[in-house]
Short mmCIF file of C-alpha atoms in Angstrom, two decimals:
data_model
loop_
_atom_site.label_atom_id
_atom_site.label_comp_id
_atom_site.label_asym_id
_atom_site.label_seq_id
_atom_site.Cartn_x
_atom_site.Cartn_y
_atom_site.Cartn_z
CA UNK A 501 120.21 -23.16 277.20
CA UNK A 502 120.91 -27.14 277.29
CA UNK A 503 118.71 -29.43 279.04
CA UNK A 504 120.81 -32.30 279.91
CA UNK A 505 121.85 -34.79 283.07
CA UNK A 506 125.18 -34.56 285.30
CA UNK A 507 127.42 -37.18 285.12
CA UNK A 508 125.58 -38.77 287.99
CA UNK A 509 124.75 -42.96 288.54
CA UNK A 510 120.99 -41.30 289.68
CA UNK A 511 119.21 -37.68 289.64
CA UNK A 512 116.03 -36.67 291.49
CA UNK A 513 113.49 -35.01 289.17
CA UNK A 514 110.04 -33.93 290.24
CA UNK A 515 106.90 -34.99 287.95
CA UNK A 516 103.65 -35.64 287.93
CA UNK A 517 101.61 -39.10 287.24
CA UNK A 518 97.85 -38.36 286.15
CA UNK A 519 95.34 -40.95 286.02
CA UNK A 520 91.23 -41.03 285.33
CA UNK A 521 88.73 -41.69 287.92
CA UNK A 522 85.73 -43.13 288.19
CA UNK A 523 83.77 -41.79 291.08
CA UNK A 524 80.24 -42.52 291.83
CA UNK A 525 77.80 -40.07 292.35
CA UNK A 526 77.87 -39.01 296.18
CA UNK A 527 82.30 -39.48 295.67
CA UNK A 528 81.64 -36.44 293.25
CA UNK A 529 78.98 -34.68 295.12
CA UNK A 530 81.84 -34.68 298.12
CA UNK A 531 84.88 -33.49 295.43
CA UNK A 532 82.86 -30.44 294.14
CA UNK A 533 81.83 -29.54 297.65
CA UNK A 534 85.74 -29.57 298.29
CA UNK A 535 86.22 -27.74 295.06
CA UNK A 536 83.63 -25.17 296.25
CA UNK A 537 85.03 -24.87 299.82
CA UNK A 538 88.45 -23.82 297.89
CA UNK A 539 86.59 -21.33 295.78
CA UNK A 540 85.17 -19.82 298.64
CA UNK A 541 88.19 -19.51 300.58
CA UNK A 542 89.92 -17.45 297.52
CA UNK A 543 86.95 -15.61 296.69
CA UNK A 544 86.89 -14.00 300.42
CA UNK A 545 90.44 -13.55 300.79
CA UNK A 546 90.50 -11.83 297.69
CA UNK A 547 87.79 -9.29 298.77
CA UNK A 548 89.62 -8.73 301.68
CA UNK A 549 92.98 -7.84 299.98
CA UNK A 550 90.71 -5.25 297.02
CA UNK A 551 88.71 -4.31 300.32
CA UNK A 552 91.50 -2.98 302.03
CA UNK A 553 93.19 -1.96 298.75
CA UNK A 554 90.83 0.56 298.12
CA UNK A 555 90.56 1.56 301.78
CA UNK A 556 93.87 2.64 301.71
CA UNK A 557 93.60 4.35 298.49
CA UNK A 558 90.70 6.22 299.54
CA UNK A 559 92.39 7.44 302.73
CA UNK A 560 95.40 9.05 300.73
CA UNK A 561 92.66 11.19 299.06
CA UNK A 562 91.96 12.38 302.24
CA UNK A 563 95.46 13.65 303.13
CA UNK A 564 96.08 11.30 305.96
CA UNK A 565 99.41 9.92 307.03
CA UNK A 566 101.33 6.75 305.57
CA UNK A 567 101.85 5.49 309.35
CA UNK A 568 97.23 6.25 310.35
CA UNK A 569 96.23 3.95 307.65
CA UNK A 570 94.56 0.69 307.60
CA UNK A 571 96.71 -2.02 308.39
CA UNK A 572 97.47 -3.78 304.92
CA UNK A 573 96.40 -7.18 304.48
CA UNK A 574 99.46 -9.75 303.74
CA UNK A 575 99.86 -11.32 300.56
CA UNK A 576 102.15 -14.56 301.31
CA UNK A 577 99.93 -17.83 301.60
CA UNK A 578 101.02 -17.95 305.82
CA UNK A 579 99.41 -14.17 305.96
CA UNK A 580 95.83 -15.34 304.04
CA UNK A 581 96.23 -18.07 306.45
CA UNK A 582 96.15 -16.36 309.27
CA UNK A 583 93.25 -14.20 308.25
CA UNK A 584 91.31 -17.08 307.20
CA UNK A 585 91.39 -18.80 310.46
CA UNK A 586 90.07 -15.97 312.14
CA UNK A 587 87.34 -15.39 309.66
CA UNK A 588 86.26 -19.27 309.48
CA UNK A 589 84.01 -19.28 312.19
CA UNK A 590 81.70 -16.93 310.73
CA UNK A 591 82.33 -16.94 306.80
CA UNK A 592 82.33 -20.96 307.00
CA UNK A 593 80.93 -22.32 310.03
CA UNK A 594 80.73 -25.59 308.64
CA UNK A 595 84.54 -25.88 308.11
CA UNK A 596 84.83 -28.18 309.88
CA UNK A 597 83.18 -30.84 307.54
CA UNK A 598 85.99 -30.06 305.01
CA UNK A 599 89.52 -30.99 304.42
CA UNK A 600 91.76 -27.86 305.75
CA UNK A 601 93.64 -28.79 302.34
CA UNK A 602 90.72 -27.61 300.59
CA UNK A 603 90.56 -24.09 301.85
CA UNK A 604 94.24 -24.15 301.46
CA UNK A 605 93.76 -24.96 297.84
CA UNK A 606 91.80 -21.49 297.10
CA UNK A 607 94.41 -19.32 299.43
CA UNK A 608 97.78 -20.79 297.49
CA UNK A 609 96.26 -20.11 294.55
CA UNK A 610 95.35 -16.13 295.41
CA UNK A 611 98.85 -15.77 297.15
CA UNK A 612 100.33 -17.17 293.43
CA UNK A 613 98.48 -14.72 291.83
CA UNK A 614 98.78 -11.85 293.59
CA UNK A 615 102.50 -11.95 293.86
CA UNK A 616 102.42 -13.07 290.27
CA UNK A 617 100.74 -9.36 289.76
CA UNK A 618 103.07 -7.46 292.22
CA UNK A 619 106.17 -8.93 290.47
CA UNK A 620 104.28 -8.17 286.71
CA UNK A 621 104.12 -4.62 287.97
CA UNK A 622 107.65 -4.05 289.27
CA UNK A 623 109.60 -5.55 286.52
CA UNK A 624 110.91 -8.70 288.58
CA UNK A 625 108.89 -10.81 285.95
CA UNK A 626 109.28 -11.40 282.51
CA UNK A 627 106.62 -11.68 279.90
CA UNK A 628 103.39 -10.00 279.19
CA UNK A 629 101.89 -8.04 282.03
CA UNK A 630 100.00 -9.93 284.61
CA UNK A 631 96.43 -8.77 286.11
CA UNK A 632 94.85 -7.90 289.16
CA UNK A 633 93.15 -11.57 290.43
CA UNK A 634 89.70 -12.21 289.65
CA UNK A 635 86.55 -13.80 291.21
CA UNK A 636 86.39 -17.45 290.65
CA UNK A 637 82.94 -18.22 289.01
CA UNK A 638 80.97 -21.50 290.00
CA UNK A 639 80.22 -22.23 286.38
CA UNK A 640 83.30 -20.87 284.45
CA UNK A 641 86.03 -21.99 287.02
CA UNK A 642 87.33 -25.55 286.78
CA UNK A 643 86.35 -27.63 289.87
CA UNK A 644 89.78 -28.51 291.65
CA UNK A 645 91.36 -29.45 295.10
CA UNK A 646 95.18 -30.15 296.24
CA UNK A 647 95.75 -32.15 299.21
CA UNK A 648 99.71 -32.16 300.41
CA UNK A 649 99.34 -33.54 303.77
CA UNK A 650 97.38 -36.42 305.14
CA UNK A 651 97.11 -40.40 304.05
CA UNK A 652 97.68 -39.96 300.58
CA UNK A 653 98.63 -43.42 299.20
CA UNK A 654 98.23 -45.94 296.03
CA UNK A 655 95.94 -48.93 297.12
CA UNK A 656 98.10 -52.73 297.06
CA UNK A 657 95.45 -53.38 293.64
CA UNK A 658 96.79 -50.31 292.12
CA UNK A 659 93.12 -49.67 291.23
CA UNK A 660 92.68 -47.40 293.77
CA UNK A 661 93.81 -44.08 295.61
CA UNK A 662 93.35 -43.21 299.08
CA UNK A 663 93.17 -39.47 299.45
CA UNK A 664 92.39 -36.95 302.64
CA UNK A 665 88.57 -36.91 303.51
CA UNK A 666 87.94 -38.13 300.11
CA UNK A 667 88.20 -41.60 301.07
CA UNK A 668 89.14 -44.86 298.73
CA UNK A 669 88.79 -43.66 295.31
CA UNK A 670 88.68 -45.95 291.76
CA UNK A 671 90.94 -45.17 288.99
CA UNK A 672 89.86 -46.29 285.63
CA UNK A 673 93.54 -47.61 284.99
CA UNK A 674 95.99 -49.12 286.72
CA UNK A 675 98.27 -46.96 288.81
CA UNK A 676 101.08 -49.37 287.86
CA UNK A 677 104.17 -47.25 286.92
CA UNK A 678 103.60 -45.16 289.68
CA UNK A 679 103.04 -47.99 291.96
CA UNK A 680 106.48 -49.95 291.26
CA UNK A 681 108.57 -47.06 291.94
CA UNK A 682 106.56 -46.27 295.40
CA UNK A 683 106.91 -50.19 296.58
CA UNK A 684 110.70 -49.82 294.91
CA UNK A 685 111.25 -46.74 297.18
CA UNK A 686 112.25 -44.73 294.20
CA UNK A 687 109.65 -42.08 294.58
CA UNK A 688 107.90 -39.72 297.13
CA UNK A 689 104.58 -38.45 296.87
CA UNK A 690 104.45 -34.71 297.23
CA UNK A 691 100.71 -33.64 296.41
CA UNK A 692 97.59 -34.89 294.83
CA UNK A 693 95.24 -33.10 292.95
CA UNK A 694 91.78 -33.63 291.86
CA UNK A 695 90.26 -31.98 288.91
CA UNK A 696 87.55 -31.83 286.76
CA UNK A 697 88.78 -31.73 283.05
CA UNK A 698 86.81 -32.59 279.70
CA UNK A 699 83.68 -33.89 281.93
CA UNK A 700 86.14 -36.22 283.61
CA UNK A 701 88.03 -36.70 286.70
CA UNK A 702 91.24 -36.73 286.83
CA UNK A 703 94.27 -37.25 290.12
CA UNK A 704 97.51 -35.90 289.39
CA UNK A 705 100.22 -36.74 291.72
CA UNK A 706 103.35 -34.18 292.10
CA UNK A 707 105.88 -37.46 292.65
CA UNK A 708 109.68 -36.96 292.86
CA UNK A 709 111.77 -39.58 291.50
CA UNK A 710 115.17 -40.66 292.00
CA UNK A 711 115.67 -41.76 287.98
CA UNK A 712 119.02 -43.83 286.80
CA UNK A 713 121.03 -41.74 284.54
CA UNK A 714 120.20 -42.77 281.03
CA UNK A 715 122.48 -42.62 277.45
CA UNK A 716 120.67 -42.15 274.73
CA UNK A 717 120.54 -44.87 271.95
CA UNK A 718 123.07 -42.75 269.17
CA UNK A 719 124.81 -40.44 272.04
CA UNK A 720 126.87 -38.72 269.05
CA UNK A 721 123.62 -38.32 266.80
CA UNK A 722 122.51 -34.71 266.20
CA UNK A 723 119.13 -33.94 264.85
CA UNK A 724 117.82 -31.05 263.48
CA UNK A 725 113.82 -30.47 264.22
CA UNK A 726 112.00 -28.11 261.51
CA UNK A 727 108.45 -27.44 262.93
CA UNK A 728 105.85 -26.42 260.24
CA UNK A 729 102.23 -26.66 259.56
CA UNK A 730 101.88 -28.45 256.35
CA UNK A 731 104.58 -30.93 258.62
CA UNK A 732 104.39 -31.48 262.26
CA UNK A 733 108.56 -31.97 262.31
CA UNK A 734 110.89 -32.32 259.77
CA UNK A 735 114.33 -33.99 260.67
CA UNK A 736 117.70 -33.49 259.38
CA UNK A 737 117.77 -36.85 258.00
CA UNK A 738 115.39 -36.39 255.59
CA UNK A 739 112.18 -38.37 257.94
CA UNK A 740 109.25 -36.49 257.94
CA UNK A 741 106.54 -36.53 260.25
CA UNK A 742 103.07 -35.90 259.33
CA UNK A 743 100.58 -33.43 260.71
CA UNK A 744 97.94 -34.90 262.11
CA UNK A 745 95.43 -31.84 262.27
CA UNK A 746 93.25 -33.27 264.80
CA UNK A 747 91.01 -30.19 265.41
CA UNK A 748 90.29 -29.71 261.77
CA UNK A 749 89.38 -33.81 261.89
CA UNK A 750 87.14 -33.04 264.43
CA UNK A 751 86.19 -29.58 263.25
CA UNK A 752 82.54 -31.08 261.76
CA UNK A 753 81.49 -32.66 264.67
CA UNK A 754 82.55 -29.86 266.97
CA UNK A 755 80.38 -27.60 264.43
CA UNK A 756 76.83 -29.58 264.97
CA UNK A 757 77.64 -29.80 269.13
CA UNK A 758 78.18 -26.33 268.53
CA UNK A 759 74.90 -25.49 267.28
CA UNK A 760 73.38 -27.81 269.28
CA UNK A 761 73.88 -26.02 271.97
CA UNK A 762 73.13 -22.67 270.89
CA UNK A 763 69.53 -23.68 269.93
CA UNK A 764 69.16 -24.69 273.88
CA UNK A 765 68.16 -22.28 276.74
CA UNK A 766 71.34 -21.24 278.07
CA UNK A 767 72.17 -19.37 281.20
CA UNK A 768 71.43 -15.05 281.31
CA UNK A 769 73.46 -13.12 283.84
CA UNK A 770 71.30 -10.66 283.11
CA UNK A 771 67.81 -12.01 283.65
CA UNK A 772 68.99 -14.10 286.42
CA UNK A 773 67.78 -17.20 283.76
CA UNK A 774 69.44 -20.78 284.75
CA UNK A 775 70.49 -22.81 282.37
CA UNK A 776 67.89 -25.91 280.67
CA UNK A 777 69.06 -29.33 281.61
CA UNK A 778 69.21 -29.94 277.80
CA UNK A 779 71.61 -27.28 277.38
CA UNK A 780 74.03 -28.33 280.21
CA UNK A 781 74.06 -31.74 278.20
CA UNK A 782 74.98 -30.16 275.21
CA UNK A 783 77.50 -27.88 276.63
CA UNK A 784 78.84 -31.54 278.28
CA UNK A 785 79.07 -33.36 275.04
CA UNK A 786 81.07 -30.36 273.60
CA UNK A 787 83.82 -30.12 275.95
CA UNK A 788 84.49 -34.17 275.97
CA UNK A 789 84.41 -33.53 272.15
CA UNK A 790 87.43 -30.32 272.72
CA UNK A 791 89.16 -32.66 275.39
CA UNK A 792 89.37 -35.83 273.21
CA UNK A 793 91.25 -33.18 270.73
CA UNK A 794 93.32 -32.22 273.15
CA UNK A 795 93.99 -35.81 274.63
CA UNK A 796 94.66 -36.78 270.73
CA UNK A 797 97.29 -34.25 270.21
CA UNK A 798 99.26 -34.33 273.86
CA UNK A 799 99.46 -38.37 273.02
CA UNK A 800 100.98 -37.52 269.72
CA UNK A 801 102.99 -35.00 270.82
CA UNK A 802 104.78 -37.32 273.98
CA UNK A 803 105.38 -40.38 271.70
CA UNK A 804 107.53 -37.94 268.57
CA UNK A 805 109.31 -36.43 271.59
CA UNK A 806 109.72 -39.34 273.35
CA UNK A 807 111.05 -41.31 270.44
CA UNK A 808 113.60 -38.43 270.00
CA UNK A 809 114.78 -37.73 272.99
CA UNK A 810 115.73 -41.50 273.67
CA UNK A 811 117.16 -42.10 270.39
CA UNK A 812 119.35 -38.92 269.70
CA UNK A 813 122.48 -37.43 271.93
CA UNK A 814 121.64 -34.01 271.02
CA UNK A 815 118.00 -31.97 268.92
CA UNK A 816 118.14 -28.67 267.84
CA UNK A 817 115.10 -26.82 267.76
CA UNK A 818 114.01 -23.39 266.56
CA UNK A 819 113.35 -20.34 269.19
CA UNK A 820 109.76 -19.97 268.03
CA UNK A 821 108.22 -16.59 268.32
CA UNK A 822 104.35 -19.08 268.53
CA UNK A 823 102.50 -15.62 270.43
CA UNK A 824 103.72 -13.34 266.97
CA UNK A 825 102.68 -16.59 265.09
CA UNK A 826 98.99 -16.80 266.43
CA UNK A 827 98.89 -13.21 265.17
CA UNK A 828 98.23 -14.30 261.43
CA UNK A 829 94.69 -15.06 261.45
CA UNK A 830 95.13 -17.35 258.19
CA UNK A 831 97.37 -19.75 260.53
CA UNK A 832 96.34 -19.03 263.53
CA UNK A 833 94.12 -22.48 264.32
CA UNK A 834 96.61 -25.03 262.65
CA UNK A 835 99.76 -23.29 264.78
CA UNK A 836 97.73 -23.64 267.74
CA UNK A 837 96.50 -26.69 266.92
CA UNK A 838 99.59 -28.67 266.09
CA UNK A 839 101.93 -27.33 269.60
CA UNK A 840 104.73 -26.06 269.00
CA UNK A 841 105.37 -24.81 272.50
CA UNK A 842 104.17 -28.05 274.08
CA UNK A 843 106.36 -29.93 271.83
CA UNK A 844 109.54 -28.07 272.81
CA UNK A 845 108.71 -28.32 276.56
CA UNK A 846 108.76 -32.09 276.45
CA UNK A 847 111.70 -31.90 274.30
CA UNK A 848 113.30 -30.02 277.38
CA UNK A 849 112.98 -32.36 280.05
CA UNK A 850 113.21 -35.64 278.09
CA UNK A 851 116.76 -34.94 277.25
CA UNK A 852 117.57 -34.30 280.59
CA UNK A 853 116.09 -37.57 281.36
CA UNK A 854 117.45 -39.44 278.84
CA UNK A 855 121.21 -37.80 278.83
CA UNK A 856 121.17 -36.03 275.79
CA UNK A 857 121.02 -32.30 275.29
CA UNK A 858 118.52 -29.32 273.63
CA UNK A 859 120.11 -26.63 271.18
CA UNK A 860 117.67 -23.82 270.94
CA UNK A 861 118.64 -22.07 267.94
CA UNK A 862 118.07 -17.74 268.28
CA UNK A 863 114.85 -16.86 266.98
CA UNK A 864 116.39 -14.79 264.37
CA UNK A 865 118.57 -17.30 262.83
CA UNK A 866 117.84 -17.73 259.06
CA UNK A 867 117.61 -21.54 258.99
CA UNK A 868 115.25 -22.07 256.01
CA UNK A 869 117.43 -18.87 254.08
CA UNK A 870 120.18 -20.64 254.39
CA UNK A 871 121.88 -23.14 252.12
CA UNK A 872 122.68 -26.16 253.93
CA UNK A 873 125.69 -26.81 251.01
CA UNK A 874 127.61 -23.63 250.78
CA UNK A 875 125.98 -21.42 253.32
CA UNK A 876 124.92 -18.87 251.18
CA UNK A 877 121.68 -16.45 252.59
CA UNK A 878 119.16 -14.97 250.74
CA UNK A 879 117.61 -12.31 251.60
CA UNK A 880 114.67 -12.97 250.69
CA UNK A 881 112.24 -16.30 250.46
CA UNK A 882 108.80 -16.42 250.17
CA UNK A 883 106.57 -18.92 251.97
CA UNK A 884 104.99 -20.15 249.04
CA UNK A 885 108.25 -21.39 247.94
CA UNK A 886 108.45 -24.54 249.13
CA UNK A 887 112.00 -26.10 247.48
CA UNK A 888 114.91 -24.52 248.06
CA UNK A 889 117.18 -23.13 245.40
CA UNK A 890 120.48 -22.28 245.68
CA UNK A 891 121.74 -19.96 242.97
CA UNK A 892 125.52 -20.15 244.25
CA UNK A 893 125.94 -23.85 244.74
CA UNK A 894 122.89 -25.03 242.56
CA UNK A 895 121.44 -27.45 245.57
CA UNK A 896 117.93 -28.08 245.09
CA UNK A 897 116.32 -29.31 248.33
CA UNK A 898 112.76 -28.96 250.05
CA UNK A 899 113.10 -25.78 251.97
CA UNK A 900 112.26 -28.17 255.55
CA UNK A 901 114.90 -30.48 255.29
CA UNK A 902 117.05 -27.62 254.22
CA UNK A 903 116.28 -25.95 257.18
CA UNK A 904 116.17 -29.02 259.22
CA UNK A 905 120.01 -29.55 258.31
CA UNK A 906 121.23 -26.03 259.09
CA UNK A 907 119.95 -26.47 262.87
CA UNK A 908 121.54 -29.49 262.96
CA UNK A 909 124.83 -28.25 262.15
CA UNK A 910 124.41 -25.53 264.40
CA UNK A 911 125.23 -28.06 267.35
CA UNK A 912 128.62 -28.10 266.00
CA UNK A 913 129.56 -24.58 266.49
CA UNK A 914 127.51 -24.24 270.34
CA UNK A 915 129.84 -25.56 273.10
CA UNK A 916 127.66 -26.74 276.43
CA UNK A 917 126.94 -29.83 277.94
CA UNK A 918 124.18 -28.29 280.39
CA UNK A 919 120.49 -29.27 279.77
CA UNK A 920 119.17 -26.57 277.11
CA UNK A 921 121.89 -24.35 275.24
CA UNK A 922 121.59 -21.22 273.47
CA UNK A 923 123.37 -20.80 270.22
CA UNK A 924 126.45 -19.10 269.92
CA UNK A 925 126.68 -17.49 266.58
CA UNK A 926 125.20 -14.44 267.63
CA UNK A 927 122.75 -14.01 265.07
CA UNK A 928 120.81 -10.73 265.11
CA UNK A 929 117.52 -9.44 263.60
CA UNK A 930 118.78 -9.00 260.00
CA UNK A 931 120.04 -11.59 257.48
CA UNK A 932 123.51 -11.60 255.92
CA UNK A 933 123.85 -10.92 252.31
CA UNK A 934 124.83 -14.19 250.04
CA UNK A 935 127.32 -12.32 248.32
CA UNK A 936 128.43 -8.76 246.83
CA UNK A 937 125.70 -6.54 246.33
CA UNK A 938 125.04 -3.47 244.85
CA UNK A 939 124.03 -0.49 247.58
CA UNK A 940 122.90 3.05 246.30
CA UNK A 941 123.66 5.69 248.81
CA UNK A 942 120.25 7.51 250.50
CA UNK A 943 119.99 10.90 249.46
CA UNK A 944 121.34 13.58 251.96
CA UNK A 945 124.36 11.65 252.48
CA UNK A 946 127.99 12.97 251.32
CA UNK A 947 127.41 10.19 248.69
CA UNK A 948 124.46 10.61 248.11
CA UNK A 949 123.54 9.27 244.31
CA UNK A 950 126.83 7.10 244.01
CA UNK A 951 126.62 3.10 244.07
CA UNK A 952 129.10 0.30 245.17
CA UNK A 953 129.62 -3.37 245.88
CA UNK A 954 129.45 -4.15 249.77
CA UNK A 955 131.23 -7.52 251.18
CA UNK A 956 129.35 -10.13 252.07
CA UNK A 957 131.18 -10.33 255.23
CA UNK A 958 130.13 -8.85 258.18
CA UNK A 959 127.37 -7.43 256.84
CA UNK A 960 123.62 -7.22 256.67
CA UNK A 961 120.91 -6.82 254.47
CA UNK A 962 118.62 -3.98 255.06
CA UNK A 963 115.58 -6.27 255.74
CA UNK A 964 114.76 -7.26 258.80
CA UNK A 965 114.55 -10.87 258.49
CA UNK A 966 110.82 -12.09 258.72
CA UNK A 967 110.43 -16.39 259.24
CA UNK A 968 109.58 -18.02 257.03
CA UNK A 969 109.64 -21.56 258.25
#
């Protein structure tokens, strides 16, 4: 699949500007009332839809009819709509003090799910299998509200937001970018969303934006991109960039907030036992520890792919299998920690903004096997090896540049000029032999006992081929 932009003067792309806030105390008493109005809202449509669920279930038991059961209750957001504005009067009476966003907030996001879960359970989606929806909690859910209609609007200072019922809200920075290409008429404000993330506020605006169709600096370069561990990326031409590790940086620290919290009183569903004050400020200074990790590693993350995207005309990446990966408890927290999924997301849509292309190599092509000099395959190649050896050729090369080079000049043999392409070389679960080898026949066979040399073309070793990279 190739991520890339039509020949086109201008294309329309839809993303999303996110900036901090800094509310005062009643601005955020009023947000996580909102938040709480939308919590509500999905909470009791959601009982409805299990309510009648099982009231339907139960009657089959009984041996009625299909056509004398309870009505069902809709799923689409217009159905929980509907409902919900019959039910407001008496579940909400004070409604009315609310943004109708906010309630509409908590029903999208039920109708999501729940369709999410029907599809799961017929087949129409792909993946792992999707569950039933679940309660949202008070304290476990994160506090958020989406406002599509209404004044929504960046202030002339650009140090401000205007939002539904909300009111005039501060940002901590200046809403700059995203207020040039309003004033320019370049973009269109399609929601707003406040959330609670890290401790902090945040307003994300879903903006589409008529962009100018960009070339990238080298629109005939092709690079390569070896992820690893002990390496964030390794490129074809031989530039390595470094890992930065941030969690295990920040892995003391997190450690003594950690048990600083545990030695608090802390919340019992079973008791009924709130929370100490001391313990909520713990728990606080914890997550803005986990979310300056996580702001750390996005920044990272969007200035290598940036940097990439504008400079080269085509990147080859690696199919990833990163759930298999997260299996191996040894590598488990520096795979999740340095983003290889994120990385190749960004990597998807900055080529298409930029006018370059992505070539995602198949997951079972043998990239650091392979020599990048003569081609040959082994079959097999540890992971503590770290240089690569040919014993055909006699290259000697670190195994992630080697395998840095072979995606690169897999762009040569995939034809595409769409935004992401797949690889064409149809490369299957096994690797191909290097060269003749000797194969002893399996007992029970009419040749059973008897040896000979197969070809080295066309065939495959006997291994299925495990990644190494």
């Amino acid at each position: 699949m190739v991520l890339g932009v039509a020949h086109r003067e201008r294309v329309s792309v839809v993303q999303a500007y996110r900036f901090a806030l800094d509310l005062t105390p009643r601005q955020e008493r009023v947000v996580l009332a909102h938040a709480g109005a939308a919590r509500l809202a999905h909470n009791w449509a959601l009982a409805r839809v299990k309510a009648v669920m099982d009231q339907r279930a139960a009657e089959r038991t009984y041996g009625i009819d299909e056509a004398d059961l309870t009505p069902t209750q809709g799923w689409p957001l217009p159905a929980l709509r509907r409902a919900w504005n019959q039910a407001k009067p008496v579940v909400a009476p004070w409604w009315r003090d609310y943004s109708k966003e906010a309630f509409n907030t908590g029903l999208d996001a039920l109708a999501r799910a729940l369709k999410n879960w029907s599809d799961s359970r017929s087949g129409k989606r792909a993946g792992r299998p999707v569950g039933f929806p679940r309660f949202k909690s008070r304290r476990r859910s994160t506090p958020s509200v989406r406002f599509t209609t209404g004044a929504i609007r960046v202030e002339p200072d650009r140090k401000h937001v205007l939002l539904p019922r909300l009111g005039r809200l501060k940002l901590h920075e200046s809403a700059r970018k995203l207020a040039r290409r309003l004033d320019a008429g370049t973009a269109r404000i399609l929601s707003a969303t406040v959330r609670r993330d890290g401790g902090r506020w945040h307003v994300a605006f879903c903006v589409e934006v008529d962009r100018a169709a960009r070339t990238p600096h080298q629109p005939q370069a092709v690079v390569g991109v070896d992820l690893g561990v002990r390496h964030l990326a390794v490129l074809s031409t031989g530039e390595v960039e470094p890992n930065p590790r941030h969690l295990d940086v920040a892995g003391r620290r997190l450690r003594r907030l950690a048990r600083r919290m545990s030695r608090r009183v802390g919340p019992d569903r079973r008791t009924g036992r709130r929370a100490s004050k001391r313990w909520e400020r713990a728990q606080a200074a914890l997550g803005r520890a986990h979310a300056r990790v996580a702001n750390l590693r996005r920044d990272g993350l969007h200035k290598l792919t940036t940097r990439l995207a504008r400079a080269c005309g085509t990147i080859v990446v690696e199919d990833l299998n990163v759930a298999g990966m997260l299996r191996n408890r040894r590598l488990a927290r520096c795979i999740a920690d340095a983003g290889f999924a994120e990385l190749r997301r960004q990597l998807g849509y900055k080529t298409a903004w930029n006018g370059g292309r992505l070539v995602v190599a198949d997951r079972w092509y043998p990239s650091s096997k392979t020599c990048s000099g003569c081609g040959a395959v082994k079959t097999k190649l540890a992971l503590s090896e770290r240089t690569y050896t040919c014993t055909l050729c006699g290259l000697v090369l670190d195994r992630d540049v080697n395998a840095a080079r072979n995606l690169a000049a897999l762009a040569v043999t995939v034809a595409g000029s769409g935004p992401e392409t797949r690889n064409g070389r149809g490369a299957d679960r096994k690797t191909p032999l290097a060269g003749p080898v000797t194969v002893k026949r399996q007992p029970g066979t009419a040749t059973a006992g008897k040896t000979g040399t197969v070809p080295p073309q066309g065939r495959t070793s006997d291994h299925m081929l495990t990644k190494a990279s």
